[in-house]
Structure formats: structure tokens, C-alpha cells
Amino acid sequence: MQGTDKPSRPRHAVASSVTARKINRDILLRAIHLHQPVSRADLARLTGLQPSTVSVITGQLIDEGWVLPGALGRLPRGRRPTYMSLNDRHVTLAIDLRPGKANLAVVDINGKLLGRETVFYELRAGSTADEARTAIAHITQAAHALKAAFGDRVFQGLGVSVSGRVDQKTHRLLFSPNAPWGQIDLHEELQKVLETPIEMENAANACLFSERWFGSFYDAFNMLVVSVSEGIGAGMLVDGSVVRGRDDMAGEFGHMTLEESGPACGCGNTGCWEVFASNRAGLRYYHELAPESPITTFQELLNLALAGDLRALRSIDKMMAYLARGLAMLVAGLSPEVIIIVGDCTALWPRIKPLLESQLIARSFTPHTPRVAAAMDGDAARLRGAAALVFHKVLFGQADFAPGHDRGGLHAKAEPEPVHA
Ligand SMILES: [Zn+2]
């Protein structure tokens, strides 16, 4: 590095120069991601960085292949600017593991799903290790085929979204009462066959990454993502940081006790939030109203509700009333700006959004209630999230949104000295 051998320069100046360069690189990457296609002049204006710094760092990013210099723009006079974008040749494999199926996709760095595949399996909580391995074999086979179909792209790794919590150090699945993977080391089994770096995360946390990377809430600092499926889990962004808690277990609000006399839960307790507000609860309410009905899946219940079936609509309304009860506790405790709901129930969003909002307003004790939004596209949110985990790690070298890497440059770091390549 230039100048480090000058005796008069204090050591910390070198360190802070390296740190500044890393921070500025991250800021420029974020700004290109958010504002692409974007010129160097606009990047300087958006980030507050010196034009010379922008030139040096974007030059490096172009050399590294992350950024593509695109079309020349037009100005009334002077040099024509080059508009830069993230290079969408970079892709990841994404797998979203659900109890009865795995969704797979190839996702590019801009969140575009290039190819999709679904693998179905007969697995449930309590399945044996061999049954789980057979399912994994089918999934990895489909993953290989997808990868081969996009052989001209640069694969950066595999992102996996699971229900349950994942220890980010050991990659072990720690808690997954509704998932069938407890008998095997999921990360190792996938790694063995696919031989690629793997980022594995809880589905709600993955969706949080999806919203920050590809969604409308890229600048939210306090965001809750609540995943409603077979169970209920949450991902939390608090003051700009992903909250993980001890052993990465934070976010299991689905197991808050709502009513002790309630039905038994997979976690061993009774009356948890998720036995009242998950998809299974919705289905249970429907069977209470329509014991003669043969339907067995939440999707069937949704179809009935979408067709206007009164008992189906009442079941969903009851499920949403319970969902709102739990959400109100989260709002009181965490004060989010926005709550994003992920799940099949969002197919009925025009009906359930006002139900949730009115309940939150009724229970609010401050003038502000958070916005409630549906994840931008249901199933695909988990896949995009799995991909975002990988891109975030590869580009920023961390599994978090540390303050200072946000908002595409509003936190640009003042440089202690000009930064040279
Ligand atoms: Zn529970």
C-alpha cells in the first residue's frame, strides 16, 4: 500500500485508510445496487464521496467483475457518462425447504428468478435419517440440473431457507419442531453433494434479507418479518442490525404462550401463538365449522376463501385475529417501522391487511402504529432471501446489516486521506 513506509505516519492512519476504503467500497456497491444504472457523477453526488474515490473504487469493482460499465448516457455538453449496473451474470442457487416440498431457483444478483423447480417429498417431523437423506438426494439432483441449465453464469454459492433456527457458527439446525431434518446434518449433507459455499438461515431471517436487498423496505432500520406457515417465526431488524440472540435462537415468537389451556404445540408446550395463528390453526377452525369437509391443506382452504366460502372466510378471520394479538405484543416490545407478513395467507391480503391494521391500532398506546405489508411475492420471497444471504456474504463479508453499510451512502465515511488502489 502506498505510503505505509513513511516513518512520520502514525500506524492508525494506515488502518483507518484501509477501513475507509472497505466502507466506501460497500457504500458504492449499495448505491449502485439501489440506483442502477447510475453514472460515476451521480454516485459521487449520492454518496458524498470524492469523484476521484468513486472512479478508483468503481474501476476496481469493474475489474473484479461485480459491476458492468453499461450504455453511455447523454449530456448537453462534456464527456458522456457511463451508466453502471451490478453484473447479473452473478447468480446463486436458492433452496427453500418446506415440510412437504423444496422450492429451488437460480437467482441473479438483482433478484431475478431465472429458473425454478419444485421437489415434493413425503417427509414430516419425526421422519428417519434415511428418509431425510433420500429427500436430500432428490433435491440435490434437481439443483444440479438447474445449475447445468445456467452454465454460462457465475455461481456464487447456495442459499438455503428453512423453518427453524440455524446456528450461524456450526450451521446446525437448532430448533425445528415442524421440519423433518432433525435427524441429519442438513448443511453437511448438502455441502457433500453440491460442493459450494452454503448460507443457511431461518426463513423469516431470509425474507428480511430479501426485503432489504430486493424489496421496497431497503432503507428500513426497524423491521419485523413474520413468517406464517406451518408455524410462526420472526426475523428482526432492530436499529439496523439483525437480532440473533444467544445461539441464534431469537425470533421464536410463535412459541409465546397465548393461552395456557390451548392445544398442544410441537415445542412441547400448550397454547403457543402458533397453534392459534398458523396455517394449521386456520385449517382447524375450518374443520370446527365444517366437520364434514374433506379438505386437508391450507391451500384448499385459501381456494375456498377466495371463492367466497363463508366458513372458510370466518376461519381465516379468526386466524388473523390471533395473528394480530401476537403482533400487538411484538409491536409493544420492539417498536418496528414496518411489519412484513410472509405466507400463503397473503393471497387474501386485501381482506387481511385491514383486519391486522385495525387490531394493531385498537391495541396501540402510541400515536404511531407500524405499516403492515405483505412480502413482495410469497414463495419467491424465501428464494430471493436465500439468494440475498449469499450475495450479502460474498459482497460485504458479513451476515448482517451493520449500521454504516446502509442507505446507499447516506453514511459515507470521511476519508482520512485520498484512497489509492
Ligand atoms: Zn410452541
Short mmCIF file of N, CA and C in Angstrom, two decimals, residues 312-383:
data_model
loop_
_atom_site.label_atom_id
_atom_site.label_comp_id
_atom_site.label_asym_id
_atom_site.label_seq_id
_atom_site.Cartn_x
_atom_site.Cartn_y
_atom_site.Cartn_z
N ALA A 312 -64.97 -20.70 5.29
CA ALA A 312 -63.53 -20.56 5.06
C ALA A 312 -63.08 -19.14 5.43
N LEU A 313 -63.87 -18.15 5.04
CA LEU A 313 -63.50 -16.77 5.36
C LEU A 313 -63.50 -16.53 6.87
N ARG A 314 -64.48 -17.10 7.56
CA ARG A 314 -64.53 -16.94 9.03
C ARG A 314 -63.31 -17.59 9.68
N SER A 315 -62.91 -18.75 9.16
CA SER A 315 -61.73 -19.43 9.72
C SER A 315 -60.48 -18.58 9.56
N ILE A 316 -60.34 -17.99 8.38
CA ILE A 316 -59.16 -17.15 8.14
C ILE A 316 -59.23 -15.89 9.02
N ASP A 317 -60.43 -15.32 9.15
CA ASP A 317 -60.58 -14.14 10.00
C ASP A 317 -60.17 -14.44 11.45
N LYS A 318 -60.57 -15.62 11.92
CA LYS A 318 -60.23 -16.00 13.30
C LYS A 318 -58.72 -16.16 13.45
N MET A 319 -58.12 -16.81 12.45
CA MET A 319 -56.66 -16.97 12.45
C MET A 319 -55.97 -15.60 12.47
N MET A 320 -56.51 -14.65 11.70
CA MET A 320 -55.91 -13.32 11.63
C MET A 320 -56.10 -12.54 12.93
N ALA A 321 -57.24 -12.77 13.60
CA ALA A 321 -57.45 -12.09 14.88
C ALA A 321 -56.38 -12.54 15.88
N TYR A 322 -56.05 -13.84 15.86
CA TYR A 322 -54.98 -14.34 16.73
C TYR A 322 -53.61 -13.85 16.27
N LEU A 323 -53.44 -13.78 14.96
CA LEU A 323 -52.15 -13.28 14.46
C LEU A 323 -51.95 -11.86 14.98
N ALA A 324 -53.02 -11.05 14.90
CA ALA A 324 -52.92 -9.66 15.35
C ALA A 324 -52.63 -9.56 16.84
N ARG A 325 -53.18 -10.49 17.63
CA ARG A 325 -52.92 -10.45 19.08
C ARG A 325 -51.44 -10.58 19.37
N GLY A 326 -50.80 -11.53 18.70
CA GLY A 326 -49.35 -11.71 18.89
C GLY A 326 -48.56 -10.54 18.33
N LEU A 327 -48.98 -10.05 17.16
CA LEU A 327 -48.26 -8.93 16.54
C LEU A 327 -48.27 -7.71 17.45
N ALA A 328 -49.41 -7.50 18.12
CA ALA A 328 -49.52 -6.34 19.02
C ALA A 328 -48.47 -6.42 20.13
N MET A 329 -48.20 -7.64 20.61
CA MET A 329 -47.16 -7.79 21.65
C MET A 329 -45.79 -7.44 21.08
N LEU A 330 -45.55 -7.91 19.86
CA LEU A 330 -44.25 -7.62 19.23
C LEU A 330 -44.07 -6.13 19.01
N VAL A 331 -45.15 -5.47 18.60
CA VAL A 331 -45.08 -4.03 18.35
C VAL A 331 -44.79 -3.30 19.65
N ALA A 332 -45.47 -3.71 20.73
CA ALA A 332 -45.24 -3.06 22.03
C ALA A 332 -43.79 -3.25 22.46
N GLY A 333 -43.22 -4.42 22.18
CA GLY A 333 -41.87 -4.72 22.68
C GLY A 333 -40.75 -4.23 21.79
N LEU A 334 -40.99 -4.12 20.49
CA LEU A 334 -39.88 -3.87 19.57
C LEU A 334 -39.99 -2.59 18.76
N SER A 335 -41.18 -2.01 18.72
CA SER A 335 -41.41 -0.74 18.02
C SER A 335 -40.86 -0.73 16.58
N PRO A 336 -41.35 -1.63 15.74
CA PRO A 336 -40.89 -1.64 14.35
C PRO A 336 -41.54 -0.54 13.52
N GLU A 337 -40.86 -0.14 12.43
CA GLU A 337 -41.46 0.80 11.48
C GLU A 337 -42.43 0.06 10.57
N VAL A 338 -42.09 -1.18 10.29
CA VAL A 338 -42.89 -1.94 9.34
C VAL A 338 -42.89 -3.40 9.74
N ILE A 339 -44.03 -4.05 9.53
CA ILE A 339 -44.14 -5.49 9.73
C ILE A 339 -44.46 -6.11 8.38
N ILE A 340 -43.65 -7.06 8.00
CA ILE A 340 -43.89 -7.72 6.72
C ILE A 340 -44.37 -9.14 6.98
N ILE A 341 -45.51 -9.47 6.42
CA ILE A 341 -46.08 -10.81 6.61
C ILE A 341 -45.70 -11.66 5.40
N VAL A 342 -45.11 -12.81 5.69
CA VAL A 342 -44.77 -13.77 4.64
C VAL A 342 -45.64 -14.99 4.84
N GLY A 343 -46.27 -15.45 3.80
CA GLY A 343 -47.05 -16.67 3.94
C GLY A 343 -48.14 -16.78 2.91
N ASP A 344 -48.68 -17.99 2.79
CA ASP A 344 -49.73 -18.23 1.80
C ASP A 344 -50.95 -17.37 2.07
N CYS A 345 -51.19 -17.03 3.35
CA CYS A 345 -52.39 -16.25 3.69
C CYS A 345 -52.41 -14.90 2.99
N THR A 346 -51.25 -14.41 2.53
CA THR A 346 -51.24 -13.09 1.89
C THR A 346 -51.96 -13.10 0.55
N ALA A 347 -52.36 -14.30 0.07
CA ALA A 347 -53.22 -14.36 -1.13
C ALA A 347 -54.53 -13.61 -0.86
N LEU A 348 -54.90 -13.47 0.42
CA LEU A 348 -56.13 -12.76 0.79
C LEU A 348 -55.81 -11.37 1.35
N TRP A 349 -54.71 -10.79 0.91
CA TRP A 349 -54.20 -9.56 1.51
C TRP A 349 -55.22 -8.43 1.59
N PRO A 350 -56.00 -8.16 0.52
CA PRO A 350 -56.95 -7.05 0.62
C PRO A 350 -57.93 -7.23 1.78
N ARG A 351 -58.17 -8.50 2.19
CA ARG A 351 -59.07 -8.74 3.31
C ARG A 351 -58.32 -8.68 4.64
N ILE A 352 -57.12 -9.29 4.68
CA ILE A 352 -56.48 -9.43 5.99
C ILE A 352 -55.69 -8.19 6.43
N LYS A 353 -55.22 -7.40 5.47
CA LYS A 353 -54.45 -6.21 5.86
C LYS A 353 -55.26 -5.28 6.77
N PRO A 354 -56.51 -4.90 6.37
CA PRO A 354 -57.27 -4.04 7.28
C PRO A 354 -57.60 -4.71 8.61
N LEU A 355 -57.78 -6.04 8.59
CA LEU A 355 -58.03 -6.74 9.86
C LEU A 355 -56.85 -6.58 10.81
N LEU A 356 -55.65 -6.82 10.27
CA LEU A 356 -54.45 -6.72 11.12
C LEU A 356 -54.23 -5.29 11.57
N GLU A 357 -54.37 -4.35 10.63
CA GLU A 357 -54.10 -2.94 10.98
C GLU A 357 -55.08 -2.43 12.03
N SER A 358 -56.35 -2.77 11.87
CA SER A 358 -57.33 -2.23 12.82
C SER A 358 -57.07 -2.80 14.22
N GLN A 359 -56.66 -4.06 14.29
CA GLN A 359 -56.33 -4.66 15.59
C GLN A 359 -55.11 -3.98 16.21
N LEU A 360 -54.11 -3.70 15.38
CA LEU A 360 -52.90 -3.05 15.92
C LEU A 360 -53.23 -1.65 16.41
N ILE A 361 -54.07 -0.95 15.65
CA ILE A 361 -54.46 0.41 16.06
C ILE A 361 -55.26 0.33 17.37
N ALA A 362 -56.17 -0.66 17.46
CA ALA A 362 -57.00 -0.77 18.66
C ALA A 362 -56.14 -1.02 19.90
N ARG A 363 -55.03 -1.73 19.75
CA ARG A 363 -54.21 -2.08 20.91
C ARG A 363 -53.03 -1.12 21.12
N SER A 364 -52.90 -0.14 20.22
CA SER A 364 -51.73 0.73 20.28
C SER A 364 -51.84 1.73 21.43
N PHE A 365 -50.73 2.05 22.06
CA PHE A 365 -50.72 3.07 23.10
C PHE A 365 -49.82 4.24 22.71
N THR A 366 -49.41 4.29 21.43
CA THR A 366 -48.65 5.44 20.94
C THR A 366 -49.38 5.97 19.71
N PRO A 367 -49.04 7.20 19.27
CA PRO A 367 -49.72 7.73 18.09
C PRO A 367 -49.33 6.99 16.81
N HIS A 368 -48.26 6.19 16.86
CA HIS A 368 -47.78 5.54 15.65
C HIS A 368 -47.99 4.03 15.71
N THR A 369 -48.61 3.50 14.68
CA THR A 369 -48.57 2.04 14.53
C THR A 369 -47.75 1.75 13.28
N PRO A 370 -47.09 0.61 13.26
CA PRO A 370 -46.24 0.32 12.10
C PRO A 370 -47.07 0.02 10.85
N ARG A 371 -46.44 0.22 9.71
CA ARG A 371 -47.08 -0.22 8.47
C ARG A 371 -47.09 -1.74 8.46
N VAL A 372 -48.14 -2.30 7.87
CA VAL A 372 -48.19 -3.76 7.71
C VAL A 372 -48.21 -4.03 6.22
N ALA A 373 -47.27 -4.85 5.77
CA ALA A 373 -47.16 -5.12 4.34
C ALA A 373 -47.01 -6.61 4.10
N ALA A 374 -47.40 -7.03 2.91
CA ALA A 374 -47.19 -8.43 2.53
C ALA A 374 -45.83 -8.54 1.86
N ALA A 375 -45.13 -9.65 2.09
CA ALA A 375 -43.86 -9.87 1.38
C ALA A 375 -44.14 -9.76 -0.10
N MET A 376 -43.16 -9.22 -0.82
CA MET A 376 -43.47 -8.80 -2.18
C MET A 376 -44.01 -9.92 -3.07
N ASP A 377 -43.65 -11.14 -2.83
CA ASP A 377 -44.19 -12.18 -3.69
C ASP A 377 -44.11 -13.57 -3.07
N GLY A 378 -44.76 -13.73 -1.95
CA GLY A 378 -44.97 -15.02 -1.32
C GLY A 378 -43.79 -15.97 -1.36
N ASP A 379 -43.98 -17.10 -2.04
CA ASP A 379 -42.96 -18.14 -2.15
C ASP A 379 -41.61 -17.61 -2.61
N ALA A 380 -41.65 -16.73 -3.60
CA ALA A 380 -40.41 -16.24 -4.19
C ALA A 380 -39.59 -15.44 -3.19
N ALA A 381 -40.26 -14.86 -2.17
CA ALA A 381 -39.54 -14.06 -1.18
C ALA A 381 -38.51 -14.91 -0.45
N ARG A 382 -38.87 -16.15 -0.11
CA ARG A 382 -37.92 -17.02 0.59
C ARG A 382 -36.75 -17.38 -0.32
N LEU A 383 -37.04 -17.59 -1.61
CA LEU A 383 -35.96 -17.93 -2.55
C LEU A 383 -35.04 -16.73 -2.75
#
